[in-house]
Amino acid sequence: MRLRVEFTTEPFDLDEAPAHAVVAREVVQTADLDAVDVGPFGNTAEGGADQVLTAVDSLLRKALASGATRVSLQVNVIGEDSQ
């Protein structure tokens, strides 16, 4: 199964990326994922179910530990893995 996760962390700071946002982005950028897109108002990542779910667990734990007061995320099934 292939998944896509979309996420944001709060509180927002338009002048400088807060530590929780930087940490969450680093998690997905260094994870074993197929596609990652980071932006100022939202981030997406795609990959196999195990890889995405592992990255989600890590980004939730690390973002909250770094000061996030809210993490909004959506996970969608986007297809099946190729055999």
PDB file of C-alpha atoms in Angstrom:
ATOM      1  CA  MET A   1       0.000   0.000   0.000  1.00  0.00           C
ATOM      2  CA  ARG A   2       1.228   3.483  -0.844  1.00  0.00           C
ATOM      3  CA  LEU A   3       0.368   6.466   1.325  1.00  0.00           C
ATOM      4  CA  ARG A   4       0.551  10.241   1.153  1.00  0.00           C
ATOM      5  CA  VAL A   5       0.779  12.317   4.318  1.00  0.00           C
ATOM      6  CA  GLU A   6       0.086  16.033   4.440  1.00  0.00           C
ATOM      7  CA  PHE A   7       0.980  17.893   7.617  1.00  0.00           C
ATOM      8  CA  THR A   8       1.469  21.251   9.296  1.00  0.00           C
ATOM      9  CA  THR A   9       2.766  22.167  12.727  1.00  0.00           C
ATOM     10  CA  GLU A  10       1.725  25.092  14.901  1.00  0.00           C
ATOM     11  CA  PRO A  11       2.158  27.718  16.201  1.00  0.00           C
ATOM     12  CA  PHE A  12       3.021  29.504  12.969  1.00  0.00           C
ATOM     13  CA  ASP A  13       5.757  32.108  12.703  1.00  0.00           C
ATOM     14  CA  LEU A  14       5.948  33.870   9.363  1.00  0.00           C
ATOM     15  CA  ASP A  15       9.281  35.555  10.148  1.00  0.00           C
ATOM     16  CA  GLU A  16      11.286  32.435  10.977  1.00  0.00           C
ATOM     17  CA  ALA A  17      10.563  28.721  10.880  1.00  0.00           C
ATOM     18  CA  PRO A  18      10.015  27.509  14.455  1.00  0.00           C
ATOM     19  CA  ALA A  19      12.065  24.604  15.794  1.00  0.00           C
ATOM     20  CA  HIS A  20       9.107  22.203  15.610  1.00  0.00           C
ATOM     21  CA  ALA A  21       8.601  22.940  11.910  1.00  0.00           C
ATOM     22  CA  VAL A  22      12.290  22.495  11.131  1.00  0.00           C
ATOM     23  CA  VAL A  23      12.426  19.183  13.012  1.00  0.00           C
ATOM     24  CA  ALA A  24       9.292  17.833  11.295  1.00  0.00           C
ATOM     25  CA  ARG A  25      10.654  18.729   7.873  1.00  0.00           C
ATOM     26  CA  GLU A  26      14.006  17.138   8.647  1.00  0.00           C
ATOM     27  CA  VAL A  27      12.233  13.922   9.629  1.00  0.00           C
ATOM     28  CA  VAL A  28      10.467  13.570   6.284  1.00  0.00           C
ATOM     29  CA  GLN A  29      13.423  14.802   4.242  1.00  0.00           C
ATOM     30  CA  THR A  30      15.713  12.158   5.753  1.00  0.00           C
ATOM     31  CA  ALA A  31      13.146   9.332   5.818  1.00  0.00           C
ATOM     32  CA  ASP A  32      13.097   6.563   3.221  1.00  0.00           C
ATOM     33  CA  LEU A  33      10.258   8.158   1.246  1.00  0.00           C
ATOM     34  CA  ASP A  34       9.702   8.438  -2.499  1.00  0.00           C
ATOM     35  CA  ALA A  35       8.508  12.031  -2.701  1.00  0.00           C
ATOM     36  CA  VAL A  36       8.735  14.942  -0.280  1.00  0.00           C
ATOM     37  CA  ASP A  37       7.525  18.506  -0.785  1.00  0.00           C
ATOM     38  CA  VAL A  38       8.046  21.052   1.985  1.00  0.00           C
ATOM     39  CA  GLY A  39       6.567  24.513   2.000  1.00  0.00           C
ATOM     40  CA  PRO A  40       5.786  27.394   4.333  1.00  0.00           C
ATOM     41  CA  PHE A  41       2.150  26.406   4.875  1.00  0.00           C
ATOM     42  CA  GLY A  42       2.151  22.645   4.439  1.00  0.00           C
ATOM     43  CA  ASN A  43       4.239  19.608   3.661  1.00  0.00           C
ATOM     44  CA  THR A  44       3.600  16.355   1.832  1.00  0.00           C
ATOM     45  CA  ALA A  45       5.415  13.050   1.621  1.00  0.00           C
ATOM     46  CA  GLU A  46       4.687   9.792  -0.191  1.00  0.00           C
ATOM     47  CA  GLY A  47       5.932   6.256   0.085  1.00  0.00           C
ATOM     48  CA  GLY A  48       5.193   2.744   1.193  1.00  0.00           C
ATOM     49  CA  ALA A  49       2.878   2.367   4.182  1.00  0.00           C
ATOM     50  CA  ASP A  50       5.607   1.224   6.586  1.00  0.00           C
ATOM     51  CA  GLN A  51       7.922   4.081   5.626  1.00  0.00           C
ATOM     52  CA  VAL A  52       5.212   6.758   5.849  1.00  0.00           C
ATOM     53  CA  LEU A  53       3.840   5.488   9.157  1.00  0.00           C
ATOM     54  CA  THR A  54       7.332   5.305  10.649  1.00  0.00           C
ATOM     55  CA  ALA A  55       8.012   8.879   9.508  1.00  0.00           C
ATOM     56  CA  VAL A  56       4.659  10.081  10.928  1.00  0.00           C
ATOM     57  CA  ASP A  57       5.451   8.541  14.307  1.00  0.00           C
ATOM     58  CA  SER A  58       8.843  10.225  14.379  1.00  0.00           C
ATOM     59  CA  LEU A  59       7.625  13.621  13.194  1.00  0.00           C
ATOM     60  CA  LEU A  60       4.808  13.676  15.778  1.00  0.00           C
ATOM     61  CA  ARG A  61       7.141  12.791  18.632  1.00  0.00           C
ATOM     62  CA  LYS A  62       9.904  15.183  17.585  1.00  0.00           C
ATOM     63  CA  ALA A  63       7.651  18.118  16.646  1.00  0.00           C
ATOM     64  CA  LEU A  64       5.780  17.933  19.959  1.00  0.00           C
ATOM     65  CA  ALA A  65       9.055  17.639  21.881  1.00  0.00           C
ATOM     66  CA  SER A  66      10.297  20.738  20.004  1.00  0.00           C
ATOM     67  CA  GLY A  67       7.399  22.960  21.001  1.00  0.00           C
ATOM     68  CA  ALA A  68       4.550  22.238  18.595  1.00  0.00           C
ATOM     69  CA  THR A  69       1.173  22.875  20.193  1.00  0.00           C
ATOM     70  CA  ARG A  70      -0.723  21.291  17.317  1.00  0.00           C
ATOM     71  CA  VAL A  71       0.152  18.962  14.469  1.00  0.00           C
ATOM     72  CA  SER A  72      -2.474  18.611  11.770  1.00  0.00           C
ATOM     73  CA  LEU A  73      -2.080  15.708   9.409  1.00  0.00           C
ATOM     74  CA  GLN A  74      -3.985  13.746   6.868  1.00  0.00           C
ATOM     75  CA  VAL A  75      -2.980  10.328   5.545  1.00  0.00           C
ATOM     76  CA  ASN A  76      -4.421   9.052   2.260  1.00  0.00           C
ATOM     77  CA  VAL A  77      -4.071   5.730   0.488  1.00  0.00           C
ATOM     78  CA  ILE A  78      -2.866   6.560  -3.023  1.00  0.00           C
ATOM     79  CA  GLY A  79      -2.312   3.100  -4.456  1.00  0.00           C
ATOM     80  CA  GLU A  80      -0.814  -0.306  -4.101  1.00  0.00           C
ATOM     81  CA  ASP A  81       2.889  -1.136  -4.101  1.00  0.00           C
ATOM     82  CA  SER A  82       4.222  -2.550  -7.379  1.00  0.00           C
ATOM     83  CA  GLN A  83       5.216  -6.186  -7.175  1.00  0.00           C
TER      84      GLN A  83
END
